[in-house]
Short mmCIF file of N, CA and C in Angstrom, two decimals:
data_model
loop_
_atom_site.label_atom_id
_atom_site.label_comp_id
_atom_site.label_asym_id
_atom_site.label_seq_id
_atom_site.Cartn_x
_atom_site.Cartn_y
_atom_site.Cartn_z
N ILE U 154 142.36 21.21 158.11
CA ILE U 154 143.38 21.65 159.08
C ILE U 154 143.81 20.45 159.90
N MET U 155 145.11 20.27 160.01
CA MET U 155 145.59 19.15 160.80
C MET U 155 145.73 19.57 162.25
N ASP U 156 144.95 18.96 163.13
CA ASP U 156 145.25 19.27 164.52
C ASP U 156 145.89 18.11 165.24
N GLU U 157 146.21 17.06 164.50
CA GLU U 157 146.94 15.99 165.16
C GLU U 157 148.27 16.56 165.61
N GLU U 158 148.81 15.97 166.65
CA GLU U 158 150.03 16.52 167.24
C GLU U 158 151.17 16.52 166.22
N MET U 159 151.83 17.65 166.10
CA MET U 159 152.95 17.71 165.17
C MET U 159 154.19 17.14 165.83
N ASP U 160 154.94 16.42 165.02
CA ASP U 160 156.23 15.95 165.50
C ASP U 160 157.26 16.98 165.12
N VAL U 161 157.86 17.59 166.12
CA VAL U 161 158.86 18.63 165.84
C VAL U 161 160.20 18.16 166.39
N VAL U 162 161.23 18.27 165.56
CA VAL U 162 162.57 17.93 166.00
C VAL U 162 163.44 19.17 165.84
N VAL U 163 164.46 19.27 166.66
CA VAL U 163 165.32 20.44 166.61
C VAL U 163 166.72 20.02 166.18
N PHE U 164 167.24 20.69 165.18
CA PHE U 164 168.61 20.46 164.74
C PHE U 164 169.41 21.74 164.96
N GLU U 165 170.72 21.58 165.07
CA GLU U 165 171.57 22.76 165.15
C GLU U 165 172.31 22.90 163.83
N ASP U 166 172.41 24.13 163.35
CA ASP U 166 173.20 24.35 162.14
C ASP U 166 174.67 24.57 162.53
N GLU U 167 175.49 24.86 161.52
CA GLU U 167 176.93 24.98 161.77
C GLU U 167 177.24 26.06 162.80
N ASP U 168 176.37 27.08 162.88
CA ASP U 168 176.63 28.19 163.79
C ASP U 168 176.03 27.96 165.18
N GLY U 169 175.46 26.77 165.38
CA GLY U 169 174.89 26.48 166.68
C GLY U 169 173.49 27.05 166.87
N ASN U 170 172.90 27.55 165.78
CA ASN U 170 171.52 28.03 165.87
C ASN U 170 170.57 26.84 165.82
N GLU U 171 169.56 26.88 166.67
CA GLU U 171 168.61 25.79 166.65
C GLU U 171 167.54 26.05 165.60
N ILE U 172 167.28 25.04 164.79
CA ILE U 172 166.23 25.17 163.77
C ILE U 172 165.22 24.06 164.04
N GLU U 173 163.95 24.45 164.12
CA GLU U 173 162.91 23.47 164.36
C GLU U 173 162.38 22.95 163.03
N PHE U 174 162.28 21.63 162.96
CA PHE U 174 161.74 20.99 161.78
C PHE U 174 160.50 20.21 162.17
N GLU U 175 159.52 20.22 161.30
CA GLU U 175 158.36 19.38 161.52
C GLU U 175 158.49 18.14 160.65
N ILE U 176 158.17 16.99 161.23
CA ILE U 176 158.15 15.76 160.44
C ILE U 176 156.82 15.73 159.70
N LEU U 177 156.89 15.86 158.38
CA LEU U 177 155.67 15.88 157.58
C LEU U 177 155.06 14.48 157.52
N PHE U 178 155.89 13.52 157.21
CA PHE U 178 155.44 12.12 157.22
C PHE U 178 156.66 11.23 157.14
N SER U 179 156.47 9.96 157.43
CA SER U 179 157.55 9.00 157.25
C SER U 179 157.05 7.91 156.31
N PHE U 180 157.98 7.24 155.68
CA PHE U 180 157.59 6.19 154.74
C PHE U 180 158.68 5.14 154.71
N GLU U 181 158.32 3.96 154.20
CA GLU U 181 159.30 2.90 154.08
C GLU U 181 159.67 2.70 152.64
N HIS U 182 160.94 2.45 152.41
CA HIS U 182 161.42 2.18 151.05
C HIS U 182 162.50 1.13 151.18
N LYS U 183 162.30 0.00 150.53
CA LYS U 183 163.26 -1.11 150.60
C LYS U 183 163.65 -1.43 152.04
N ASP U 184 162.64 -1.65 152.88
CA ASP U 184 162.83 -2.05 154.28
C ASP U 184 163.60 -1.03 155.14
N GLN U 185 163.67 0.20 154.68
CA GLN U 185 164.31 1.22 155.49
C GLN U 185 163.31 2.35 155.68
N GLU U 186 163.25 2.89 156.90
CA GLU U 186 162.29 3.95 157.15
C GLU U 186 162.93 5.32 156.95
N TYR U 187 162.18 6.21 156.32
CA TYR U 187 162.65 7.57 156.07
C TYR U 187 161.62 8.55 156.58
N ALA U 188 162.08 9.75 156.88
CA ALA U 188 161.17 10.81 157.30
C ALA U 188 161.35 11.99 156.35
N VAL U 189 160.26 12.68 156.10
CA VAL U 189 160.32 13.89 155.30
C VAL U 189 160.06 15.05 156.25
N LEU U 190 161.02 15.97 156.32
CA LEU U 190 160.92 17.08 157.25
C LEU U 190 160.93 18.40 156.51
N SER U 191 160.34 19.40 157.14
CA SER U 191 160.38 20.75 156.59
C SER U 191 160.56 21.71 157.75
N GLU U 192 161.17 22.87 157.47
CA GLU U 192 161.38 23.82 158.56
C GLU U 192 160.02 24.28 159.09
N LEU U 193 159.90 24.28 160.41
CA LEU U 193 158.63 24.60 161.05
C LEU U 193 158.13 25.97 160.63
N GLU U 194 159.04 26.95 160.56
CA GLU U 194 158.63 28.31 160.17
C GLU U 194 158.01 28.30 158.79
N ALA U 195 158.59 27.50 157.89
CA ALA U 195 158.07 27.43 156.52
C ALA U 195 156.71 26.74 156.50
N VAL U 196 156.56 25.72 157.34
CA VAL U 196 155.29 24.98 157.38
C VAL U 196 154.17 25.91 157.83
N GLU U 197 154.49 26.77 158.81
CA GLU U 197 153.46 27.63 159.38
C GLU U 197 153.24 28.90 158.57
N SER U 198 154.14 29.19 157.63
CA SER U 198 153.96 30.39 156.82
C SER U 198 152.87 30.14 155.79
N GLU U 199 152.40 31.21 155.17
CA GLU U 199 151.28 31.08 154.24
C GLU U 199 151.66 30.29 153.00
N GLU U 200 152.92 30.36 152.62
CA GLU U 200 153.33 29.64 151.41
C GLU U 200 153.31 28.13 151.63
N GLY U 201 153.35 27.73 152.89
CA GLY U 201 153.43 26.29 153.17
C GLY U 201 154.87 25.84 153.09
N PRO U 202 155.10 24.55 153.32
CA PRO U 202 156.48 24.04 153.35
C PRO U 202 157.16 24.25 151.99
N SER U 203 158.35 24.81 152.03
CA SER U 203 159.05 25.06 150.78
C SER U 203 160.03 23.92 150.50
N ASP U 204 160.99 23.77 151.37
CA ASP U 204 161.98 22.72 151.17
C ASP U 204 161.65 21.54 152.05
N ALA U 205 161.60 20.38 151.43
CA ALA U 205 161.42 19.18 152.23
C ALA U 205 162.75 18.44 152.23
N TYR U 206 163.10 17.91 153.37
CA TYR U 206 164.34 17.18 153.50
C TYR U 206 164.02 15.73 153.79
N ILE U 207 164.72 14.83 153.10
CA ILE U 207 164.51 13.41 153.33
C ILE U 207 165.65 12.91 154.21
N LEU U 208 165.30 12.33 155.35
CA LEU U 208 166.31 11.81 156.25
C LEU U 208 165.98 10.36 156.58
N LYS U 209 167.04 9.59 156.80
CA LYS U 209 166.87 8.19 157.16
C LYS U 209 166.63 8.11 158.66
N ILE U 210 165.68 7.25 159.05
CA ILE U 210 165.44 7.06 160.48
C ILE U 210 166.23 5.83 160.93
N VAL U 211 167.14 6.05 161.85
CA VAL U 211 167.99 4.97 162.34
C VAL U 211 167.76 4.84 163.83
N GLU U 212 167.55 3.61 164.29
CA GLU U 212 167.36 3.44 165.72
C GLU U 212 168.71 3.19 166.38
N ASN U 213 168.97 3.95 167.42
CA ASN U 213 170.25 3.88 168.11
C ASN U 213 169.96 3.79 169.60
N ASP U 214 170.20 2.63 170.20
CA ASP U 214 169.89 2.43 171.63
C ASP U 214 168.45 2.81 171.96
N GLY U 215 167.53 2.42 171.10
CA GLY U 215 166.12 2.71 171.36
C GLY U 215 165.72 4.13 171.05
N GLU U 216 166.68 4.97 170.66
CA GLU U 216 166.36 6.35 170.30
C GLU U 216 166.34 6.44 168.78
N GLU U 217 165.39 7.21 168.26
CA GLU U 217 165.38 7.41 166.81
C GLU U 217 166.29 8.57 166.45
N GLU U 218 167.15 8.30 165.49
CA GLU U 218 168.03 9.36 165.01
C GLU U 218 167.76 9.59 163.54
N PHE U 219 168.00 10.82 163.11
CA PHE U 219 167.83 11.15 161.70
C PHE U 219 169.20 11.29 161.07
N VAL U 220 169.39 10.59 159.96
CA VAL U 220 170.68 10.57 159.31
C VAL U 220 170.52 11.07 157.88
N ALA U 221 171.46 11.87 157.43
CA ALA U 221 171.41 12.39 156.06
C ALA U 221 171.47 11.23 155.06
N VAL U 222 170.84 11.43 153.94
CA VAL U 222 170.77 10.41 152.90
C VAL U 222 171.78 10.75 151.81
N GLU U 223 172.48 9.73 151.30
CA GLU U 223 173.48 9.95 150.24
C GLU U 223 172.77 10.46 148.98
N ASP U 224 173.52 11.22 148.17
CA ASP U 224 172.93 11.86 146.99
C ASP U 224 172.30 10.87 146.01
N ASP U 225 172.98 9.74 145.77
CA ASP U 225 172.43 8.82 144.78
C ASP U 225 171.12 8.21 145.29
N LEU U 226 171.03 8.01 146.60
CA LEU U 226 169.80 7.48 147.18
C LEU U 226 168.70 8.55 147.15
N LEU U 227 169.11 9.80 147.36
CA LEU U 227 168.15 10.91 147.29
C LEU U 227 167.46 10.94 145.94
N GLU U 228 168.24 10.70 144.89
CA GLU U 228 167.67 10.71 143.54
C GLU U 228 166.61 9.63 143.41
N GLU U 229 166.83 8.51 144.09
CA GLU U 229 165.89 7.39 144.05
C GLU U 229 164.65 7.71 144.90
N LEU U 230 164.85 8.40 146.01
CA LEU U 230 163.75 8.65 146.95
C LEU U 230 162.87 9.82 146.55
N THR U 231 163.45 10.80 145.86
CA THR U 231 162.68 12.00 145.53
C THR U 231 161.37 11.69 144.80
N PRO U 232 161.40 10.85 143.73
CA PRO U 232 160.13 10.55 143.07
C PRO U 232 159.15 9.81 143.99
N VAL U 233 159.66 9.00 144.89
CA VAL U 233 158.80 8.28 145.84
C VAL U 233 158.06 9.29 146.71
N VAL U 234 158.82 10.27 147.21
CA VAL U 234 158.24 11.30 148.08
C VAL U 234 157.23 12.14 147.30
N GLU U 235 157.60 12.50 146.07
CA GLU U 235 156.69 13.32 145.26
C GLU U 235 155.38 12.59 145.01
N GLU U 236 155.47 11.27 144.80
CA GLU U 236 154.28 10.47 144.58
C GLU U 236 153.39 10.48 145.82
N ILE U 237 154.01 10.32 147.00
CA ILE U 237 153.24 10.34 148.26
C ILE U 237 152.57 11.70 148.42
N LEU U 238 153.31 12.77 148.12
CA LEU U 238 152.76 14.11 148.26
C LEU U 238 151.58 14.32 147.30
N GLN U 239 151.72 13.82 146.07
CA GLN U 239 150.64 13.94 145.09
C GLN U 239 149.40 13.22 145.60
N GLU U 240 149.61 12.00 146.15
CA GLU U 240 148.48 11.23 146.68
C GLU U 240 147.80 11.97 147.81
N GLU U 241 148.63 12.54 148.72
CA GLU U 241 148.08 13.29 149.86
C GLU U 241 147.25 14.47 149.35
N LEU U 242 147.80 15.17 148.35
CA LEU U 242 147.11 16.35 147.82
C LEU U 242 145.80 15.95 147.16
N SER U 243 145.82 14.90 146.36
CA SER U 243 144.58 14.53 145.67
C SER U 243 143.54 14.01 146.67
N GLU U 244 143.99 13.32 147.73
CA GLU U 244 143.06 12.88 148.77
C GLU U 244 142.46 14.08 149.48
N ALA U 245 143.28 15.09 149.75
CA ALA U 245 142.80 16.29 150.43
C ALA U 245 141.77 17.01 149.56
N GLU U 246 142.02 17.02 148.25
CA GLU U 246 141.07 17.69 147.34
C GLU U 246 139.75 16.94 147.29
N GLU U 247 139.83 15.60 147.31
CA GLU U 247 138.60 14.79 147.25
C GLU U 247 137.73 15.00 148.48
N GLU U 248 138.38 15.26 149.63
CA GLU U 248 137.62 15.40 150.88
C GLU U 248 136.85 16.72 150.96
N GLU U 249 137.27 17.69 150.16
CA GLU U 249 136.63 19.02 150.25
C GLU U 249 135.24 19.02 149.66
#
């Protein structure tokens, strides 16, 4: 069980509804930092996180902002993220 503090960010959808996302982890790829987020409700549900979103972390006046990633870059990043997730899962299994 992770009790380290969760990083939660809030985004608004087109209808102005606030959706809370948890930052699952961040990683670097070609000198650019990315974050993998999942909806908080999904993370806390029994099924676990369903959809993970990859966003670019951009620093703007000392504030971190999350920016959508272009589709062609997403295709490049998806296997990277899957590999990290596989490593996390196998490490978690080894610890049990």
